[in-house]
Amino acid sequence: MKTVGASVRWVLAGRGATAATLQTLLTKILILGANTCTGAITARILGPDGRGEQAAIALWPQFLAFTMTLGLPIALRYYLKRNPEQESEIFSATLVLGTILGIVAAIAGILFIPQWLTQYSPEVIRYAQWFMVLSPIIMLTTIYTAALEADYNFKTANQAQYLQPLTTLAILTGLAVSGNLTPFTAVIAYAFPSLPIFFWLSRYVWQRFRPRLSGLRKSYQRLMSYGLRAYGIDLIGTLSVQVDQALVINLLAPEAMGKYVISLSLSRMLNLFQHSIVTVLLPKTAARPIAEVVAVTGMAVRISTALTTMAAAILFIVGPMLLNLLYGAEFMGAVPVFRILVVMTVVDGSVWILAQAFMALGRPGTVTLLQTIGLGLSIPFLLLLVPRLGLQGAGWALLCSTVVRLVFVLACYPLVLKVRPPSLLAKRSDFYILKQKMLHRT
């Protein structure tokens, strides 16, 4: 136990893991503040109908790009950490594959959108198709971010993430003041900042990794082998975040869709700490011994779950006031589903932290299979409950499927790793170690 404890402290101390987590957390808070302001502006001016139309236009480029990653961002993180001497070849191969997949995602969206958005006007459908040109840019930006995080350059990665919502906020404010804010111009405000950020990151990572097009066959094979095994987790991450919106768009009217998007956005305020930990955890524990990986993962999930649960209890009470204050009385009908989604978000964050142990140990395939079963339940739940219960049905469907995924991930520890699953109950020693790391700012 002393050896494991010392290893945990080594993993946390090396190259500023706590500082990186805190930096990422602060970035998430800044992004949350900007997104809250942009959400309030669009909701109050566009109303539930307009907010639903905006969501119908904006959802698809990111959703389809993320569903087409084939696990490349995860594979890139893993191999850059494991084989740093081959970083140029690994990054180059990922870049080529990502470009191809981004183009495929754009074409798929252009063909698919008219068949799905049948409840929306031809104008909304046409705008949604045009915005699919962003899919290759979103794909490559995701790969750039993964490379920066694997290189432990969280400063640049975080800058890219918070500059976009801040720029969007400035553009939306200008549109609102000038009276030109519509669902279409709102989507432009969200999409436009991604272009200069993409070109900035492109220049940075090309100088850092110096990509080339020759001698990449072995890297292609490695990336696809790991990526396809990890793809289910990558895909599940996207689907668990956005498949509900993709289905609700088809099942509910634009007004109900607007209320659902707002309640989902507000409930995901709770993901701040958990997502910050996940961002740092895999690069830090990749290829480490199993005892160290499980110990670090256990401490991370206990601290994050405890803090998130306390925040959820507060948000459960003050949520209705926040909905009214930020978005207006028109959105108060979202209160019941909002409270269900608060609980779901706490459980979902714990699932993703627990899953990082399998990714770090090179065992993504088993978790992919098990989580696919859990996520697969959400689709029939949504199709069954949304027509009967409306917005609340969507919330209950997501909560049930997330609980199933939690059970599956915990069961994987003894079945696959042959170790006991980490306890989810926080210990005093967990917070003591966290306090020490914060005081020393290592």
Coordinates of C-alpha atoms in Angstrom, one line a residue:
M1 CA 0.0 0.0 0.0
K2 CA 2.9 2.4 0.7
T3 CA 4.3 1.7 -2.7
V4 CA 0.9 2.5 -4.4
G5 CA 0.5 5.6 -2.2
A6 CA 3.9 6.8 -3.2
S7 CA 3.1 6.1 -6.9
V8 CA -0.1 8.1 -6.6
R9 CA 1.8 11.1 -5.3
W10 CA 4.3 10.7 -8.1
V11 CA 1.7 10.7 -10.8
L12 CA 0.0 13.7 -9.2
A13 CA 3.2 15.6 -8.7
G14 CA 4.9 15.0 -12.1
R15 CA 4.7 17.9 -14.5
G16 CA 2.1 19.7 -12.5
A17 CA -0.9 17.5 -12.7
T18 CA -2.8 19.4 -10.0
A19 CA -1.9 22.7 -11.6
A20 CA -3.0 21.4 -15.0
T21 CA -6.3 20.2 -13.5
L22 CA -6.9 23.5 -11.8
Q23 CA -6.0 25.5 -14.9
T24 CA -8.4 23.3 -16.9
L25 CA -11.0 23.8 -14.2
L26 CA -10.7 27.6 -14.4
T27 CA -10.9 27.4 -18.1
K28 CA -14.1 25.4 -17.8
I29 CA -15.5 28.0 -15.4
L30 CA -14.7 30.8 -17.8
I31 CA -16.3 28.9 -20.7
L32 CA -19.4 28.2 -18.5
G33 CA -19.8 31.9 -17.7
A34 CA -19.5 32.8 -21.4
N35 CA -21.9 30.1 -22.4
T36 CA -24.4 31.1 -19.7
C37 CA -24.4 34.6 -21.0
T38 CA -24.8 33.6 -24.6
G39 CA -27.6 31.2 -23.7
A40 CA -29.4 33.9 -21.8
I41 CA -29.1 36.3 -24.8
T42 CA -30.4 33.9 -27.4
A43 CA -33.2 32.5 -25.1
R44 CA -34.6 35.9 -24.2
I45 CA -34.5 37.3 -27.7
L46 CA -35.4 34.2 -29.7
G47 CA -37.8 32.6 -27.3
P48 CA -38.3 28.8 -27.1
D49 CA -39.3 28.5 -30.8
G50 CA -36.2 30.4 -32.1
R51 CA -33.9 28.7 -29.6
G52 CA -35.2 25.3 -30.9
E53 CA -34.5 26.3 -34.5
Q54 CA -31.0 27.5 -33.6
A55 CA -30.3 24.1 -32.0
A56 CA -31.6 22.3 -35.1
I57 CA -29.2 24.2 -37.3
A58 CA -26.1 24.1 -35.0
L59 CA -26.2 20.5 -33.7
W60 CA -25.2 18.5 -36.8
P61 CA -21.6 19.6 -37.7
Q62 CA -20.2 18.8 -34.3
F63 CA -22.4 15.8 -33.7
L64 CA -21.6 14.0 -37.0
A65 CA -17.9 15.0 -36.8
F66 CA -17.6 13.5 -33.3
T67 CA -19.4 10.3 -34.3
M68 CA -16.9 9.8 -37.2
T69 CA -13.6 10.1 -35.2
L70 CA -13.1 6.3 -35.1
G71 CA -11.3 6.8 -31.8
L72 CA -8.4 8.8 -33.4
P73 CA -8.2 11.5 -30.6
I74 CA -7.9 8.9 -27.9
A75 CA -5.4 6.8 -29.9
L76 CA -3.3 10.0 -30.6
R77 CA -3.1 10.8 -26.9
Y78 CA -2.1 7.2 -26.1
Y79 CA 0.6 6.8 -28.7
L80 CA 2.1 10.3 -28.3
K81 CA 2.6 9.5 -24.6
R82 CA 3.8 5.9 -25.2
N83 CA 6.1 6.6 -28.3
P84 CA 7.2 10.2 -28.1
E85 CA 10.2 9.5 -30.4
Q86 CA 7.7 8.8 -33.2
E87 CA 5.5 11.8 -32.6
S88 CA 5.8 13.3 -36.1
E89 CA 4.7 10.1 -37.8
I90 CA 1.9 9.5 -35.3
F91 CA 0.5 13.1 -35.6
S92 CA 0.9 13.1 -39.4
A93 CA -1.1 9.8 -39.8
T94 CA -3.8 11.1 -37.5
L95 CA -4.0 14.4 -39.5
V96 CA -4.6 12.5 -42.8
L97 CA -7.2 10.1 -41.4
G98 CA -9.0 13.0 -39.6
T99 CA -9.2 15.1 -42.8
I100 CA -10.8 12.2 -44.6
L101 CA -13.3 11.4 -41.8
G102 CA -14.3 15.1 -41.5
I103 CA -15.2 15.2 -45.2
V104 CA -17.2 12.0 -44.9
A105 CA -19.1 13.5 -41.9
A106 CA -19.9 16.6 -43.9
I107 CA -21.3 14.7 -46.9
A108 CA -23.3 12.4 -44.6
G109 CA -24.9 15.4 -42.9
I110 CA -25.9 17.1 -46.1
L111 CA -27.7 14.0 -47.3
F112 CA -29.2 13.1 -43.9
I113 CA -30.5 16.4 -42.5
P114 CA -33.5 16.8 -44.9
Q115 CA -34.7 13.3 -44.0
W116 CA -34.6 14.0 -40.2
L117 CA -35.7 17.7 -39.7
T118 CA -39.2 17.1 -41.1
Q119 CA -40.8 19.3 -38.5
Y120 CA -38.7 22.3 -39.5
S121 CA -39.0 24.8 -42.3
P122 CA -37.1 24.4 -45.6
E123 CA -35.1 27.5 -44.6
V124 CA -33.9 25.9 -41.4
I125 CA -33.0 22.6 -43.2
R126 CA -31.0 24.5 -45.9
Y127 CA -29.0 26.5 -43.3
A128 CA -28.3 23.2 -41.4
Q129 CA -26.9 21.7 -44.6
W130 CA -24.7 24.7 -45.3
F131 CA -23.2 24.5 -41.8
M132 CA -22.0 21.0 -42.4
V133 CA -18.9 22.4 -44.1
L134 CA -17.6 23.0 -40.6
S135 CA -17.3 19.2 -39.8
P136 CA -13.7 18.8 -41.2
I137 CA -12.6 21.9 -39.2
I138 CA -14.2 20.5 -36.0
M139 CA -12.6 17.1 -36.6
L140 CA -9.1 18.6 -37.1
T141 CA -9.5 21.0 -34.1
T142 CA -10.4 18.0 -31.9
I143 CA -7.2 16.3 -33.1
Y144 CA -5.1 19.4 -32.5
T145 CA -6.5 19.6 -29.0
A146 CA -5.7 16.0 -28.3
A147 CA -2.2 16.5 -29.5
L148 CA -1.7 19.5 -27.2
E149 CA -3.1 17.7 -24.2
A150 CA -0.9 14.6 -24.9
D151 CA 2.1 17.0 -25.1
Y152 CA 0.9 18.5 -21.8
N153 CA 0.4 21.9 -23.3
F154 CA -2.8 22.6 -21.5
K155 CA -2.2 26.3 -21.7
T156 CA -2.6 26.5 -25.5
A157 CA -5.4 23.9 -25.5
N158 CA -7.3 25.9 -22.9
Q159 CA -6.8 29.2 -24.6
A160 CA -8.3 27.8 -27.8
Q161 CA -11.3 26.5 -25.8
Y162 CA -12.2 29.7 -24.0
L163 CA -11.5 32.2 -26.8
Q164 CA -14.3 30.8 -28.9
P165 CA -17.2 31.3 -26.4
L166 CA -15.8 34.8 -25.5
T167 CA -15.8 35.8 -29.1
T168 CA -19.2 34.4 -29.6
L169 CA -20.5 36.4 -26.7
A170 CA -19.1 39.6 -28.2
I171 CA -20.7 38.9 -31.5
L172 CA -24.1 37.9 -30.0
T173 CA -24.1 41.1 -27.9
G174 CA -23.5 43.2 -31.0
L175 CA -26.3 41.4 -32.9
A176 CA -28.7 41.8 -30.0
V177 CA -28.0 45.5 -29.6
S178 CA -28.4 46.1 -33.3
G179 CA -31.6 44.1 -33.5
N180 CA -30.2 41.6 -36.0
L181 CA -30.3 38.4 -33.8
T182 CA -32.1 35.6 -35.5
P183 CA -31.7 31.8 -35.3
F184 CA -29.5 31.9 -38.4
T185 CA -27.2 34.8 -37.3
A186 CA -27.0 33.2 -33.8
V187 CA -25.5 30.1 -35.4
I188 CA -23.0 32.2 -37.3
A189 CA -22.0 33.9 -34.1
Y190 CA -21.2 30.4 -32.6
A191 CA -19.5 29.1 -35.7
F192 CA -17.4 32.0 -36.9
P193 CA -14.8 32.1 -34.0
S194 CA -13.9 28.5 -34.8
L195 CA -12.2 29.6 -38.1
P196 CA -9.4 31.9 -36.8
I197 CA -8.8 29.5 -33.8
F198 CA -8.5 26.6 -36.2
F199 CA -5.9 28.4 -38.3
W200 CA -4.0 29.5 -35.2
L201 CA -3.9 26.0 -33.8
S202 CA -2.9 24.6 -37.3
R203 CA 0.2 26.8 -37.4
Y204 CA 1.1 26.0 -33.8
V205 CA 0.9 22.2 -34.1
W206 CA 2.5 22.0 -37.5
Q207 CA 5.5 23.8 -36.1
R208 CA 5.5 21.6 -33.1
F209 CA 5.0 18.2 -34.7
R210 CA 6.2 18.9 -38.3
P211 CA 3.8 16.5 -40.2
R212 CA 4.8 14.7 -43.3
L213 CA 3.1 12.4 -45.8
S214 CA 5.7 9.6 -46.2
G215 CA 6.5 6.6 -44.1
L216 CA 3.2 6.6 -42.2
R217 CA 2.0 3.0 -42.8
K218 CA 2.9 1.7 -39.4
S219 CA 1.4 4.7 -37.7
Y220 CA -1.9 4.2 -39.6
Q221 CA -2.0 0.6 -38.4
R222 CA -1.3 1.5 -34.8
L223 CA -3.8 4.3 -34.7
M224 CA -6.6 2.4 -36.3
S225 CA -6.0 -0.7 -34.2
Y226 CA -6.2 1.2 -30.9
G227 CA -8.7 3.8 -32.3
L228 CA -11.2 1.2 -33.4
R229 CA -11.1 -0.5 -30.1
A230 CA -11.5 2.9 -28.3
Y231 CA -14.0 4.2 -30.9
G232 CA -17.0 2.9 -28.9
I233 CA -16.0 5.0 -25.9
D234 CA -15.4 8.0 -28.1
L235 CA -18.7 7.4 -29.9
I236 CA -20.6 6.8 -26.7
G237 CA -19.2 10.0 -25.3
T238 CA -20.7 11.9 -28.2
L239 CA -24.0 10.0 -28.3
S240 CA -24.5 10.3 -24.5
V241 CA -24.1 14.0 -24.8
Q242 CA -26.0 14.7 -28.1
V243 CA -28.0 11.7 -29.2
D244 CA -30.9 12.8 -27.0
Q245 CA -31.0 16.2 -28.8
A246 CA -30.8 14.5 -32.2
L247 CA -33.8 12.3 -31.3
V248 CA -35.8 15.0 -29.5
I249 CA -35.5 17.3 -32.5
N250 CA -37.5 14.7 -34.4
L251 CA -40.0 13.9 -31.6
L252 CA -40.8 17.4 -30.2
A253 CA -41.8 20.7 -31.6
P254 CA -39.3 23.6 -31.8
E255 CA -40.7 25.2 -28.7
A256 CA -40.2 22.1 -26.6
M257 CA -36.8 21.6 -28.1
G258 CA -35.8 25.1 -27.0
K259 CA -36.8 24.3 -23.4
Y260 CA -35.0 21.0 -23.4
V261 CA -31.7 22.5 -24.8
I262 CA -31.7 25.2 -22.1
S263 CA -32.4 22.8 -19.2
L264 CA -29.7 20.4 -20.5
S265 CA -27.2 23.3 -20.8
L266 CA -27.8 24.5 -17.3
S267 CA -27.6 21.0 -15.7
R268 CA -24.2 20.4 -17.3
M269 CA -22.7 23.2 -15.3
L270 CA -21.9 20.3 -12.9
N271 CA -19.5 18.7 -15.4
L272 CA -16.9 21.3 -14.7
F273 CA -14.7 19.5 -12.2
Q274 CA -15.2 16.0 -13.6
H275 CA -14.3 17.0 -17.2
S276 CA -11.2 18.9 -16.0
I277 CA -10.0 15.7 -14.2
V278 CA -10.7 13.5 -17.3
T279 CA -8.7 15.9 -19.5
V280 CA -5.6 15.5 -17.4
L281 CA -6.0 11.9 -16.1
L282 CA -5.4 9.8 -19.3
P283 CA -2.2 11.6 -20.4
K284 CA -0.9 11.3 -16.8
T285 CA -1.6 7.6 -16.2
A286 CA -1.1 6.2 -19.7
A287 CA 1.0 3.0 -19.6
R288 CA 1.5 3.2 -15.8
P289 CA 1.2 0.0 -13.7
I290 CA -2.3 -1.1 -13.0
A291 CA -2.2 -0.5 -9.2
E292 CA -1.2 3.1 -9.7
V293 CA -3.8 3.8 -12.4
V294 CA -6.6 2.3 -10.3
A295 CA -5.5 4.2 -7.2
V296 CA -5.3 7.6 -9.0
T297 CA -8.6 7.0 -10.7
G298 CA -10.3 6.1 -7.5
M299 CA -9.1 9.2 -5.7
A300 CA -10.2 11.3 -8.7
V301 CA -13.7 9.9 -8.9
R302 CA -14.2 10.2 -5.1
I303 CA -13.2 13.8 -4.9
S304 CA -15.1 14.9 -8.1
T305 CA -18.3 13.0 -7.1
A306 CA -18.3 14.5 -3.6
L307 CA -17.9 18.0 -4.9
T308 CA -20.3 17.6 -7.8
T309 CA -23.0 16.1 -5.5
M310 CA -22.8 19.1 -3.2
A311 CA -23.1 21.4 -6.1
A312 CA -26.0 19.4 -7.5
A313 CA -27.9 19.7 -4.2
I314 CA -27.6 23.5 -4.4
L315 CA -28.6 23.6 -8.1
F316 CA -31.6 21.3 -7.5
I317 CA -33.0 24.0 -5.2
V318 CA -32.0 27.2 -6.9
G319 CA -32.4 25.8 -10.5
P320 CA -36.0 27.2 -11.0
M321 CA -34.8 30.7 -10.0
L322 CA -31.9 30.5 -12.3
L323 CA -34.1 29.4 -15.2
N324 CA -36.4 32.4 -14.6
L325 CA -33.5 34.8 -14.0
L326 CA -31.4 33.8 -17.0
Y327 CA -33.9 32.7 -19.6
G328 CA -37.3 34.2 -18.6
A329 CA -40.7 32.9 -17.6
E330 CA -41.2 31.2 -20.9
F331 CA -38.7 28.5 -19.9
M332 CA -40.1 27.6 -16.5
G333 CA -41.8 24.6 -18.0
A334 CA -38.3 23.0 -18.1
V335 CA -38.0 22.8 -14.3
P336 CA -39.0 19.1 -13.9
V337 CA -36.7 17.8 -16.6
F338 CA -33.9 20.1 -15.4
R339 CA -33.9 18.4 -12.0
I340 CA -33.8 14.9 -13.5
L341 CA -30.9 16.0 -15.7
V342 CA -29.0 17.3 -12.7
V343 CA -29.0 13.8 -11.1
M344 CA -28.0 12.3 -14.5
T345 CA -25.1 14.7 -14.9
V346 CA -23.6 13.7 -11.5
V347 CA -23.7 10.0 -12.4
D348 CA -22.4 10.5 -15.9
G349 CA -19.3 12.4 -14.7
S350 CA -18.4 9.5 -12.4
V351 CA -18.8 7.0 -15.3
W352 CA -16.3 8.9 -17.4
I353 CA -13.7 9.2 -14.8
L354 CA -13.9 5.5 -13.9
A355 CA -13.6 4.6 -17.6
Q356 CA -10.2 6.4 -17.9
A357 CA -8.5 3.6 -16.0
F358 CA -9.2 1.2 -18.9
M359 CA -8.1 3.7 -21.5
A360 CA -4.8 4.3 -19.7
L361 CA -4.2 0.5 -19.4
G362 CA -4.7 -0.1 -23.1
R363 CA -8.0 -1.9 -22.6
P364 CA -10.6 0.2 -24.4
G365 CA -12.4 -2.6 -26.1
T366 CA -14.1 -4.1 -23.1
V367 CA -15.4 -0.8 -21.8
T368 CA -16.6 0.0 -25.3
L369 CA -18.7 -3.1 -25.5
L370 CA -20.2 -2.7 -22.0
Q371 CA -20.9 1.0 -22.4
T372 CA -22.5 0.4 -25.8
I373 CA -25.0 -1.9 -24.1
G374 CA -25.8 0.9 -21.6
L375 CA -26.1 3.6 -24.2
G376 CA -28.1 1.3 -26.5
L377 CA -30.8 1.4 -23.8
S378 CA -31.2 5.2 -24.0
I379 CA -32.5 5.1 -27.6
P380 CA -35.5 2.8 -26.9
F381 CA -36.0 4.6 -23.6
L382 CA -36.2 8.0 -25.5
L383 CA -38.5 6.6 -28.2
L384 CA -40.7 5.1 -25.6
L385 CA -40.8 7.8 -23.0
V386 CA -40.6 11.1 -24.9
P387 CA -43.9 10.6 -26.8
R388 CA -45.6 9.7 -23.5
L389 CA -44.0 12.1 -21.0
G390 CA -42.6 14.8 -23.3
L391 CA -39.6 16.6 -21.8
Q392 CA -39.5 14.6 -18.6
G393 CA -39.5 11.4 -20.6
A394 CA -36.2 12.5 -22.2
G395 CA -34.7 13.2 -18.8
W396 CA -35.8 9.8 -17.3
A397 CA -34.4 8.0 -20.4
L398 CA -31.0 9.6 -20.0
L399 CA -30.9 8.9 -16.3
C400 CA -31.8 5.2 -16.6
S401 CA -29.2 4.6 -19.3
T402 CA -26.5 6.4 -17.4
V403 CA -27.1 4.4 -14.2
V404 CA -26.8 1.2 -16.3
R405 CA -23.4 2.4 -17.7
L406 CA -22.2 3.1 -14.1
V407 CA -23.0 -0.5 -13.1
F408 CA -21.3 -1.9 -16.2
V409 CA -18.1 0.2 -15.7
L410 CA -17.8 -0.9 -12.0
A411 CA -18.3 -4.5 -13.0
C412 CA -15.4 -4.3 -15.5
Y413 CA -12.8 -3.7 -12.7
P414 CA -13.0 -7.3 -11.2
L415 CA -14.0 -9.0 -14.5
V416 CA -11.4 -7.4 -16.8
L417 CA -8.7 -5.8 -14.6
K418 CA -9.0 -8.4 -11.8
V419 CA -9.0 -5.7 -9.1
R420 CA -11.7 -4.3 -6.9
P421 CA -13.5 -1.3 -8.2
P422 CA -12.6 2.0 -6.6
S423 CA -14.9 3.2 -3.8
L424 CA -17.1 6.1 -4.7
L425 CA -17.3 7.4 -1.2
A426 CA -14.8 10.2 -0.5
K427 CA -12.2 9.7 2.2
R428 CA -10.6 12.4 4.4
S429 CA -7.2 11.3 2.9
D430 CA -8.3 12.2 -0.6
F431 CA -9.0 15.8 0.3
Y432 CA -5.8 15.9 2.4
I433 CA -3.7 15.0 -0.7
L434 CA -5.7 17.5 -2.8
K435 CA -5.1 20.2 -0.3
Q436 CA -1.4 19.5 -0.1
K437 CA -1.1 19.6 -3.9
M438 CA -3.0 22.9 -4.1
L439 CA -0.9 24.5 -1.4
H440 CA 2.4 23.5 -3.1
R441 CA 1.0 24.3 -6.6
T442 CA 2.9 21.5 -8.2

